[in-house]
Every structure is written in C-alpha cells, then in structure tokens.
Coordinates of C-alpha atoms in Angstrom, one line a residue:
M1 CA 114.6 121.5 108.6
E2 CA 118.3 120.6 108.9
I3 CA 120.1 121.7 105.7
H4 CA 123.7 120.9 105.0
V5 CA 125.7 123.5 103.1
S6 CA 129.4 122.8 102.6
L7 CA 131.6 125.9 102.6
I8 CA 135.0 124.1 103.0
D9 CA 137.6 125.8 100.8
R10 CA 135.0 128.0 99.3
T11 CA 135.7 131.8 98.8
H12 CA 132.4 133.3 97.5
L13 CA 130.3 132.2 100.5
G14 CA 127.1 133.9 99.6
A15 CA 127.2 132.5 96.0
E16 CA 127.9 129.1 97.4
V17 CA 125.0 129.2 99.8
Y18 CA 122.7 130.3 96.9
R19 CA 124.0 127.6 94.5
Q20 CA 123.7 124.7 96.9
L21 CA 120.2 125.7 98.1
R22 CA 119.1 126.2 94.5
Q23 CA 120.4 122.8 93.5
A24 CA 118.6 121.2 96.4
I25 CA 115.4 122.7 95.2
V26 CA 116.0 121.7 91.5
D27 CA 116.9 118.1 92.6
G28 CA 113.8 117.8 94.7
R29 CA 115.6 117.4 98.0
L30 CA 113.8 120.6 99.1
R31 CA 110.2 120.2 98.0
P32 CA 107.6 122.9 97.3
G33 CA 106.3 124.2 100.6
D34 CA 109.4 123.2 102.7
R35 CA 110.5 125.9 105.1
L36 CA 114.1 127.1 105.0
P37 CA 115.9 127.9 108.2
A38 CA 115.7 131.5 109.4
S39 CA 118.6 133.5 108.0
R40 CA 120.0 134.2 111.4
E41 CA 119.9 130.5 112.4
L42 CA 121.5 129.3 109.1
A43 CA 124.2 131.9 109.5
R44 CA 124.9 130.7 113.0
R45 CA 125.2 127.1 111.8
L46 CA 127.5 127.9 108.9
G47 CA 129.6 130.4 110.9
V48 CA 129.0 133.2 108.4
S49 CA 127.4 136.7 108.6
R50 CA 123.7 137.0 108.4
T51 CA 124.1 139.2 105.4
T52 CA 125.8 136.4 103.5
V53 CA 122.7 134.2 104.0
T54 CA 120.2 137.1 103.4
V55 CA 121.9 137.8 100.0
A56 CA 121.5 134.2 99.0
Y57 CA 117.8 134.1 100.1
D58 CA 117.1 137.3 98.2
R59 CA 118.6 135.9 95.0
L60 CA 116.6 132.7 95.3
A61 CA 113.5 134.9 95.9
G62 CA 114.3 137.0 92.9
E63 CA 114.5 134.0 90.7
G64 CA 111.2 132.6 92.0
F65 CA 112.6 129.6 93.9
V66 CA 111.5 130.8 97.3
T67 CA 108.9 133.1 98.8
S68 CA 109.0 135.0 102.1
R69 CA 106.2 135.7 104.4
V70 CA 106.6 138.2 107.1
G71 CA 106.4 136.5 110.5
A72 CA 106.2 133.1 108.9
G73 CA 109.6 132.5 107.2
T74 CA 111.0 131.6 103.8
F75 CA 109.5 128.7 101.9
V76 CA 110.2 126.8 98.6
S77 CA 107.8 128.1 95.9
H78 CA 105.1 125.7 94.9
H79 CA 106.0 126.1 91.2
A80 CA 109.6 125.3 91.9
G81 CA 109.1 121.5 91.7
R82 CA 111.6 118.9 90.9
T83 CA 113.1 119.7 87.5
A84 CA 116.0 117.3 87.3
T85 CA 116.9 113.9 88.8
T86 CA 120.4 113.3 87.4
S87 CA 122.3 116.3 88.6
R88 CA 125.4 115.9 90.7
G89 CA 125.3 119.1 92.7
D90 CA 127.0 121.5 90.3
G91 CA 124.3 121.6 87.6
R92 CA 126.1 119.1 85.4
P93 CA 124.6 115.6 84.7
R94 CA 125.8 112.8 86.8
E95 CA 128.1 110.2 85.1
G96 CA 127.5 106.5 85.4
G97 CA 130.3 106.0 87.9
A98 CA 133.3 103.8 88.0
L99 CA 131.9 101.1 90.2
R100 CA 130.4 98.0 88.5
P101 CA 128.3 95.2 90.2
R102 CA 129.2 91.6 89.9
P103 CA 127.8 90.1 86.7
D104 CA 125.3 88.0 88.6
W105 CA 123.3 91.1 89.6
T106 CA 122.9 92.4 86.0
S107 CA 120.8 89.3 85.1
V108 CA 118.3 89.5 88.0
P109 CA 115.1 91.1 86.9
L110 CA 113.2 93.2 89.3
P111 CA 109.6 92.1 90.0
S112 CA 107.1 93.7 87.7
A113 CA 104.2 91.2 87.8
F114 CA 102.1 93.3 90.1
D115 CA 103.0 96.7 88.9
R116 CA 99.6 97.4 87.6
P117 CA 96.2 96.3 88.9
A118 CA 94.1 93.9 87.0
R119 CA 90.3 93.8 86.6
F120 CA 90.3 90.0 86.7
D121 CA 93.4 89.0 88.6
F122 CA 94.4 85.4 88.3
R123 CA 98.0 86.0 89.2
T124 CA 99.6 83.7 91.8
G125 CA 100.9 84.5 95.2
L126 CA 98.2 86.9 96.3
P127 CA 95.7 86.3 99.1
D128 CA 92.4 88.3 99.3
V129 CA 93.4 91.6 100.9
A130 CA 89.8 92.7 101.3
L131 CA 89.2 89.8 103.7
F132 CA 92.2 90.5 105.9
P133 CA 91.1 91.3 109.5
H134 CA 92.3 94.9 109.3
D135 CA 90.5 96.2 112.4
A136 CA 91.7 93.3 114.6
W137 CA 95.3 93.7 113.3
R138 CA 95.3 97.5 114.1
R139 CA 94.2 96.8 117.7
L140 CA 96.9 94.1 118.1
M141 CA 99.6 96.4 116.6
G142 CA 98.5 99.2 118.9
R143 CA 98.7 96.9 121.9
A144 CA 102.1 95.6 120.9
L145 CA 103.5 99.1 120.5
R146 CA 102.1 100.2 123.9
A147 CA 103.3 97.1 125.7
G148 CA 106.8 97.4 124.2
A149 CA 107.2 101.1 124.8
R150 CA 110.0 100.6 127.4
A151 CA 111.9 98.2 125.2
A152 CA 111.2 99.9 121.9
G153 CA 114.8 101.3 121.7
V154 CA 116.5 97.9 122.4
Y155 CA 117.6 95.4 119.8
A156 CA 116.1 91.9 120.2
H157 CA 117.4 88.4 119.7
P158 CA 118.0 87.5 116.0
A159 CA 115.7 84.4 116.4
G160 CA 112.7 86.6 116.9
H161 CA 110.1 87.4 119.5
R162 CA 109.9 84.5 122.0
A163 CA 106.1 84.5 122.2
L164 CA 105.8 84.3 118.4
R165 CA 108.3 81.5 118.2
E166 CA 106.3 79.6 120.8
A167 CA 103.1 80.3 118.9
I168 CA 104.6 79.2 115.6
A169 CA 105.9 75.9 117.1
R170 CA 102.4 75.2 118.5
H171 CA 100.7 76.1 115.2
V172 CA 102.9 74.0 112.9
G173 CA 102.9 71.2 115.4
L174 CA 99.1 71.0 115.5
A175 CA 98.3 72.0 111.9
R176 CA 101.1 70.3 110.1
A177 CA 102.5 67.7 112.6
V178 CA 105.9 69.5 112.4
R179 CA 108.2 68.4 115.2
A180 CA 109.5 71.7 116.7
T181 CA 110.0 73.7 119.8
A182 CA 110.3 77.4 120.1
D183 CA 114.1 77.1 120.1
D184 CA 114.0 75.5 116.6
V185 CA 112.1 78.4 115.2
T186 CA 113.7 81.5 113.7
V187 CA 111.4 84.4 112.5
T188 CA 112.4 85.9 109.2
S189 CA 111.3 88.7 106.9
G190 CA 109.4 86.3 104.6
T191 CA 110.4 83.1 102.8
Q192 CA 113.0 84.8 100.6
Q193 CA 115.1 85.8 103.7
A194 CA 114.6 82.4 105.2
L195 CA 116.2 80.9 102.2
D196 CA 119.0 83.5 102.2
V197 CA 119.8 82.7 105.8
V198 CA 119.9 78.9 105.0
A199 CA 122.1 79.5 102.0
R200 CA 124.6 81.6 104.0
V201 CA 124.8 78.8 106.6
L202 CA 125.1 75.8 104.3
L203 CA 126.4 76.9 100.9
A204 CA 129.9 77.8 99.7
P205 CA 130.6 79.3 96.3
G206 CA 130.5 76.5 93.7
D207 CA 128.2 74.2 95.7
R208 CA 125.4 72.6 93.7
V209 CA 121.8 73.3 94.4
A210 CA 118.9 71.3 92.9
V211 CA 115.6 73.0 92.3
E212 CA 112.3 71.9 90.8
D213 CA 111.7 72.4 87.1
P214 CA 109.4 74.1 86.6
G215 CA 109.8 76.0 89.8
Y216 CA 109.8 79.3 91.8
A217 CA 112.3 81.7 90.3
P218 CA 113.3 83.9 93.2
P219 CA 115.1 81.2 95.2
R220 CA 116.9 80.1 92.1
R221 CA 118.2 83.6 91.6
L222 CA 119.1 83.9 95.2
F223 CA 121.2 80.8 95.2
T224 CA 122.9 81.9 92.0
S225 CA 123.7 85.3 93.4
L226 CA 125.6 83.6 96.3
G227 CA 127.8 81.7 93.9
A228 CA 126.0 78.3 93.9
R229 CA 125.6 76.2 90.8
V230 CA 121.8 75.8 90.3
Q231 CA 120.4 72.9 88.3
G232 CA 116.8 72.1 87.5
V233 CA 115.3 68.7 88.2
P234 CA 112.1 67.6 86.4
V235 CA 108.8 67.3 88.1
D236 CA 106.1 64.7 87.1
G237 CA 102.8 63.6 88.6
E238 CA 104.4 62.4 91.8
G239 CA 106.6 65.5 92.4
L240 CA 110.3 65.9 92.1
V241 CA 112.0 63.1 90.1
V242 CA 114.5 61.9 92.8
D243 CA 116.4 59.7 90.4
A244 CA 117.2 62.7 88.3
L245 CA 119.0 64.5 91.1
P246 CA 122.6 65.3 90.2
R247 CA 125.4 63.8 92.3
H248 CA 127.4 66.0 94.7
T249 CA 124.3 68.2 95.3
R250 CA 124.6 70.1 98.6
L251 CA 121.0 71.3 98.9
V252 CA 117.7 70.4 97.4
Y253 CA 114.9 73.0 97.4
V254 CA 111.4 71.6 97.1
T255 CA 107.7 72.5 97.5
P256 CA 106.4 68.9 98.3
S257 CA 102.9 69.7 99.6
H258 CA 101.7 71.8 96.7
Q259 CA 104.4 72.0 94.0
Y260 CA 104.9 75.4 92.6
P261 CA 103.7 76.0 90.0
L262 CA 102.2 72.7 88.9
G263 CA 100.3 72.1 92.1
V264 CA 101.0 68.3 92.4
P265 CA 101.8 66.9 95.8
M266 CA 104.9 64.8 96.2
S267 CA 103.9 61.1 96.7
L268 CA 104.9 59.3 99.9
A269 CA 107.2 57.1 98.0
R270 CA 109.0 60.1 96.5
R271 CA 109.2 61.8 99.9
L272 CA 110.8 58.7 101.4
A273 CA 113.1 58.3 98.4
L274 CA 114.2 62.0 98.7
L275 CA 115.0 61.6 102.4
D276 CA 117.0 58.4 101.7
W277 CA 118.8 60.2 98.8
A278 CA 119.8 63.1 101.1
E279 CA 121.1 60.7 103.7
R280 CA 123.2 58.8 101.2
H281 CA 124.6 61.9 99.6
D282 CA 125.0 64.0 102.7
A283 CA 122.7 66.7 101.4
A284 CA 120.3 69.2 103.0
I285 CA 116.6 69.5 102.0
V286 CA 114.8 72.9 102.2
E287 CA 111.0 72.2 102.4
D288 CA 109.0 75.3 101.4
D289 CA 105.5 74.7 102.8
Y290 CA 104.2 78.0 101.4
D291 CA 100.4 77.6 101.3
S292 CA 99.6 74.2 102.8
E293 CA 97.1 75.7 105.3
F294 CA 94.5 75.8 102.5
R295 CA 93.5 72.2 101.7
F296 CA 90.1 71.4 100.1
H297 CA 90.0 67.7 99.4
G298 CA 91.7 64.6 100.6
R299 CA 94.1 64.0 103.5
P300 CA 96.8 66.5 104.4
I301 CA 100.2 65.8 103.0
E302 CA 102.7 64.8 105.7
P303 CA 105.7 67.2 105.6
L304 CA 109.1 65.9 104.9
Q305 CA 110.2 67.4 108.2
T306 CA 107.9 65.1 110.0
L307 CA 109.3 62.0 108.2
D308 CA 112.9 63.1 108.6
R309 CA 114.9 61.1 111.2
S310 CA 118.4 62.3 110.5
G311 CA 118.0 66.1 110.9
R312 CA 118.4 67.0 107.2
V313 CA 115.2 68.9 106.5
I314 CA 114.9 72.6 107.0
Y315 CA 111.2 73.6 107.1
V316 CA 110.2 77.0 105.7
G317 CA 106.8 78.7 106.3
S318 CA 105.3 82.0 105.6
F319 CA 102.3 84.2 106.5
S320 CA 102.3 85.9 103.1
K321 CA 99.5 83.7 101.8
T322 CA 97.5 83.3 105.0
L323 CA 97.7 87.0 106.0
L324 CA 99.4 89.6 103.8
P325 CA 102.6 89.5 101.7
T326 CA 103.4 93.1 102.8
L327 CA 103.8 92.0 106.5
R328 CA 107.0 90.2 105.4
L329 CA 106.7 87.5 108.1
G330 CA 108.0 84.0 107.7
F331 CA 110.0 81.5 109.7
L332 CA 112.5 78.6 109.6
V333 CA 112.3 75.4 111.6
T334 CA 115.9 74.1 111.7
P335 CA 117.6 71.0 113.2
P336 CA 119.4 71.8 116.5
S337 CA 122.8 71.4 114.8
L338 CA 122.1 74.5 112.7
R339 CA 120.5 76.7 115.3
G340 CA 123.4 78.8 116.4
A341 CA 124.7 79.4 112.8
V342 CA 121.2 80.3 111.6
H343 CA 120.9 82.9 114.5
R344 CA 124.2 84.4 113.5
A345 CA 123.3 84.5 109.8
K346 CA 120.1 86.2 110.7
Y347 CA 122.0 88.7 112.9
V348 CA 124.4 89.7 110.2
T349 CA 121.6 90.0 107.6
D350 CA 119.3 92.4 109.4
W351 CA 119.7 91.6 113.2
H352 CA 116.0 90.8 113.6
T353 CA 112.6 91.2 112.0
A354 CA 110.3 94.0 113.2
I355 CA 109.3 93.2 116.8
P356 CA 105.9 95.0 117.0
A357 CA 104.5 93.0 114.1
Q358 CA 105.9 89.8 115.6
A359 CA 104.2 90.6 119.0
A360 CA 100.9 91.3 117.2
L361 CA 101.0 88.0 115.3
A362 CA 101.9 86.1 118.4
R363 CA 98.8 87.4 120.2
F364 CA 96.7 86.9 117.0
I365 CA 97.7 83.2 117.0
D366 CA 97.4 82.7 120.8
E367 CA 93.9 84.3 121.0
G368 CA 92.6 82.0 118.2
G369 CA 92.3 84.8 115.6
F370 CA 94.7 83.2 113.2
A371 CA 92.9 79.8 113.2
R372 CA 89.5 81.5 112.7
H373 CA 90.9 83.6 109.8
V374 CA 92.4 80.5 108.2
R375 CA 89.1 78.5 108.5
R376 CA 87.2 81.4 107.0
M377 CA 89.6 81.9 104.1
N378 CA 89.7 78.1 103.5
A379 CA 86.0 78.1 102.8
V380 CA 86.3 81.1 100.5
Y381 CA 89.3 79.7 98.6
R382 CA 87.6 76.3 98.4
A383 CA 84.7 77.8 96.5
R384 CA 87.0 79.7 94.1
H385 CA 89.2 76.6 93.6
D386 CA 86.1 74.5 92.7
L387 CA 84.7 77.2 90.5
V388 CA 88.0 77.7 88.6
T389 CA 88.7 74.0 88.1
G390 CA 85.2 73.2 87.2
T391 CA 85.0 75.9 84.6
L392 CA 88.3 75.0 83.1
A393 CA 87.2 71.3 82.8
R394 CA 83.9 72.3 81.3
C395 CA 84.7 75.2 79.0
F396 CA 88.4 74.8 78.2
A397 CA 88.5 71.0 77.6
D398 CA 89.8 71.5 74.0
Q399 CA 92.4 73.9 75.0
L400 CA 93.7 73.0 78.5
E401 CA 94.2 70.0 80.7
V402 CA 93.9 70.9 84.4
V403 CA 96.6 69.5 86.6
P404 CA 94.8 67.8 89.6
S405 CA 95.4 69.9 92.8
A406 CA 93.5 69.9 96.1
A407 CA 95.3 72.7 98.0
G408 CA 96.8 76.2 97.9
L409 CA 95.8 79.3 96.0
H410 CA 96.5 78.4 92.4
V411 CA 96.0 75.7 89.8
A412 CA 97.9 74.8 86.6
A413 CA 96.6 73.8 83.3
L414 CA 98.7 72.2 80.5
A415 CA 98.1 73.4 76.9
R416 CA 96.7 70.9 74.4
P417 CA 98.9 70.3 71.4
A418 CA 96.6 72.3 69.1
V419 CA 97.1 75.5 71.1
A420 CA 100.5 75.0 72.7
Q421 CA 102.3 77.3 70.2
R422 CA 99.8 80.1 70.8
M423 CA 99.9 80.4 74.6
A424 CA 102.1 83.5 74.7
A425 CA 99.6 85.3 72.4
V426 CA 96.7 84.1 74.5
V427 CA 98.3 85.6 77.6
Q428 CA 98.9 88.9 75.9
R429 CA 95.3 89.1 74.5
A430 CA 94.0 88.2 78.0
S431 CA 96.0 91.1 79.5
E432 CA 94.6 93.5 77.0
A433 CA 91.1 92.3 78.0
G434 CA 91.8 93.0 81.7
V435 CA 92.6 89.4 82.6
E436 CA 96.0 88.6 84.1
V437 CA 97.3 85.0 84.2
H438 CA 100.7 83.5 84.3
D439 CA 102.3 81.7 81.3
L440 CA 103.6 78.3 82.6
T441 CA 106.7 78.6 80.5
R442 CA 107.9 81.5 82.7
F443 CA 108.6 79.0 85.5
A444 CA 111.0 76.8 83.4
V445 CA 114.5 76.3 84.6
E446 CA 116.0 74.3 81.8
G447 CA 114.8 74.8 78.2
A448 CA 111.6 76.3 77.0
G449 CA 109.3 74.6 79.5
R450 CA 105.8 73.2 79.1
A451 CA 103.1 75.3 77.5
G452 CA 100.2 76.1 79.7
L453 CA 98.7 78.6 82.2
V454 CA 98.9 79.0 86.0
L455 CA 95.8 80.6 87.5
G456 CA 95.6 82.0 91.0
Y457 CA 92.3 82.6 92.7
G458 CA 93.4 84.3 95.9
A459 CA 93.0 87.9 94.8
I460 CA 90.0 87.7 92.5
P461 CA 86.6 88.1 94.1
T462 CA 84.4 85.0 93.7
A463 CA 81.8 87.0 91.9
D464 CA 84.3 87.9 89.2
V465 CA 85.7 84.4 88.5
E466 CA 83.2 83.4 85.8
E467 CA 83.4 86.6 83.8
G468 CA 87.2 86.5 84.0
L469 CA 87.3 83.0 82.7
R470 CA 84.8 83.8 80.0
R471 CA 87.1 86.6 78.7
L472 CA 90.0 84.3 78.9
R473 CA 88.2 81.6 76.9
A474 CA 87.5 84.2 74.2
C475 CA 91.3 84.9 73.9
F476 CA 91.8 81.3 72.5
D477 CA 89.7 82.1 69.5
D478 CA 91.6 83.2 66.4

C-alpha cells in the first residue's frame, strides 16, 4: 500500500513518521488488517535511515496499533479501528473551514425517502427490482466489456455510444412516435442530468422557468441552483393550465403523458395550446416522458415532441422506471439547432456516460430483450394498478377520491374534506405500521398544496398489495 508521510521541514523524523501513521490509523485511512510497507521500503521512499522507520514501527507496536509477524510483515491491529472522524492530522478537531457555499445549496435537502426499507412499499419512482433480468444483463455487460477491451482506455463522444443512440431513436420512434434520428439523441446519466444539460444550454441567471404545481421537486431545485426564477403553474384535470403561464417564461417543464404526481394526462387541446403559447412567447418546452411505456387502458398519449412543428420541444426519457434507477441511464432528444451546444454541455459536465452500460443496453434493445421485458412488466404493473385503484375505490371511498390514471407506476388520491387535516398523521401512522406512502402535499410548489396520498405500486409485490392497503385503511381510524 502506498503511504504518504510528509517530512518537509520536520526535524524529529522518527517521531513524525510515528505520528502520521498513528493518525492514519485513528482516522480510519489505514484500516484493521492493512499491511504497512516494509521498513526498508518505506525508509527508501522517505529518504531516511531504516532505523528511523523501525523506531516508529516499534512505538506503534508497543501501543497496540500494529502487530508484526515474522516473514509476513507489519499490519494494523484489528482492535485499532477508526476512533475519530473529525481530526485534522495533528490530533486536534477540524474546524468548520472558512469557505461557505452559495445560499442556494443550503436549502437543497438530500434525498432520504428510500433510506430505510419498507415492508409494504407504496413509494413512487421504484420499479420491481426482483423482476429485472439480472442474468441477461450480466451476460450483456460481460460481452460489452470484452468487446470494448481495446478501447476501454479511450474517452468517447459526449453524445454517447452510437449503437445505443440508434437503438433509442428506433425505440421511441416505434413506441412513442417520437421523430428522431440517432444524431438527435444524447445519452445522459438519468433524467436529472438531462435536465441539467438543457438548463446549461438554454438558461441564464434570472431566466424564468415554469413548472407544474404540484410537481417533481428535483428539477425545480436544479433550476433554482442555476440561478433561474422558478414559478409553479397549477394543474387541473386536463394537465398544466396554459392560461396561467407567466409572461417572459424561458422554459416550461412538463410531464404531459402521466403528470407527476397527480397522474392525469394533458388533453390534446392543452398540448396544442402549450405549443402555440411557446411559439408566441419564444419559449422552450421540456417534455419529461418518464414512465409512458406502461399504459394499461385507453389510447397512448401523443407526445408534445410529435406534435411540435417549430423545434421547441426537448424530449427527455429514462430507463430508471423500465429497468433500474441505479443504472443511471437516460436520454435527450433535441432539435438540431441545440445539438452542438448539448454535446458541449454534456462534455463539460462529465464528458460521457459509462460506455459499457450503454453498449449492454444497446444490445438489449436490438436483440428484443428490452421490448420483452417491458411487455412482461406491463402485465405485472397493470394487475397492481387495477388492484390498487379498485381497493381504493371500494374501501377508501369515505376518505379518498382516486384521480383517474391509466399509465405509469403510481396513482394519486385526493383527501375528502373530513380527513384532509389528518393526512400527515395518517402517513406517520402508516409508516409506523410498515406502510410507506407519499403525502401529496410534499409535491406542492406554491402554498400548502392539496391534501391526499400518492401510492406507487412498482416496488411492492402483488401479493402484498391488499395487506398493505388494509393496514393503511386502519390508519384513518381515530
């Protein structure tokens, strides 16, 4: 193990070697069982006598920090675990430091919704991990790594793996009627990075961004962190209320196929009105089509991108719901006018998304594995969707009104007036009973928001849905 010991301007060399090694053990940088360099080798690296290092090792051994075994070497003792996390190298506590972040960053909460597992997990944004094709994915990843061995040390184009971009263009063209070629596609590390790249390209500090209210919080925080002025726009039964959009809005972020979190689709009249509004106000539209692959009833909702004739819609897709959130694979479909800038923004952000995973996904799509997986999961999620909505309508009629929804991995239910003030307590009691659901008010942008619940059914096994809902129903009783 390479160990750095600084002896610049130090006089008592043996004591300094001892002190720095001891501190590395106390801090946990050297862990129990780690092997220290041979005394002769460390002496050579530091340019000191072997005796200097031997004295330091002997002192550490005498205090129980290390043990020596003849013929094997010197190792950190197993009982000398990490005992401090705030030291600064000389045994004294670290101070806070003089640097301070911009105020925007102090108000961004780190995600904690999934910190602990739930027995009955109705949280949103989670697919069924147990049904992911793990064996097939391992084979594809292994093949991608072997095939790319020669190019493994070479950076790739920021837009992403060419084969994946071609596969994505075919997939969204067939499944969603999105008009795109491979050149229009940029692969990103999930939806959040896709939005970050778009914001870097289109927004300047002070620009106004309109988001749905209620809506998905991470994009709102992202836009705010980049200096944009974010304003919530109400959502009704037809989606975003276009007439409520503020003037001088530079970008509108929407989830028209399955509004998050209410689940309503944007009506055709509203979609056409939004496109017309963007044309008249010289605005961009970001269409987040995050879980539209899963549709259970009715006709598919035509994307805004398909209806767009002036090149104002940026289409964002993700594999987090169809495959796994931890893969961090998403994409942008951008008008040709933004292509170069988007590639440059992606380059300065992280150069490119991991190539082996992109190559594996490209082959998964091309060989038909992705389509088969989506069909399989659509049947599973349809059964859960019908079970959840049916049980809510039958057993929660006095407490909740289900918002009609025919797609995606979650449903929303508005609280009846009699229980609206008690929803926070219901969510807390449910958590204590092993049932995790989302309070609808957490998605509010302006004001307190509407009372209700948002229930995901991606992660919970079908066999557990009824028992989970039974426990949830009991939490409404005083």
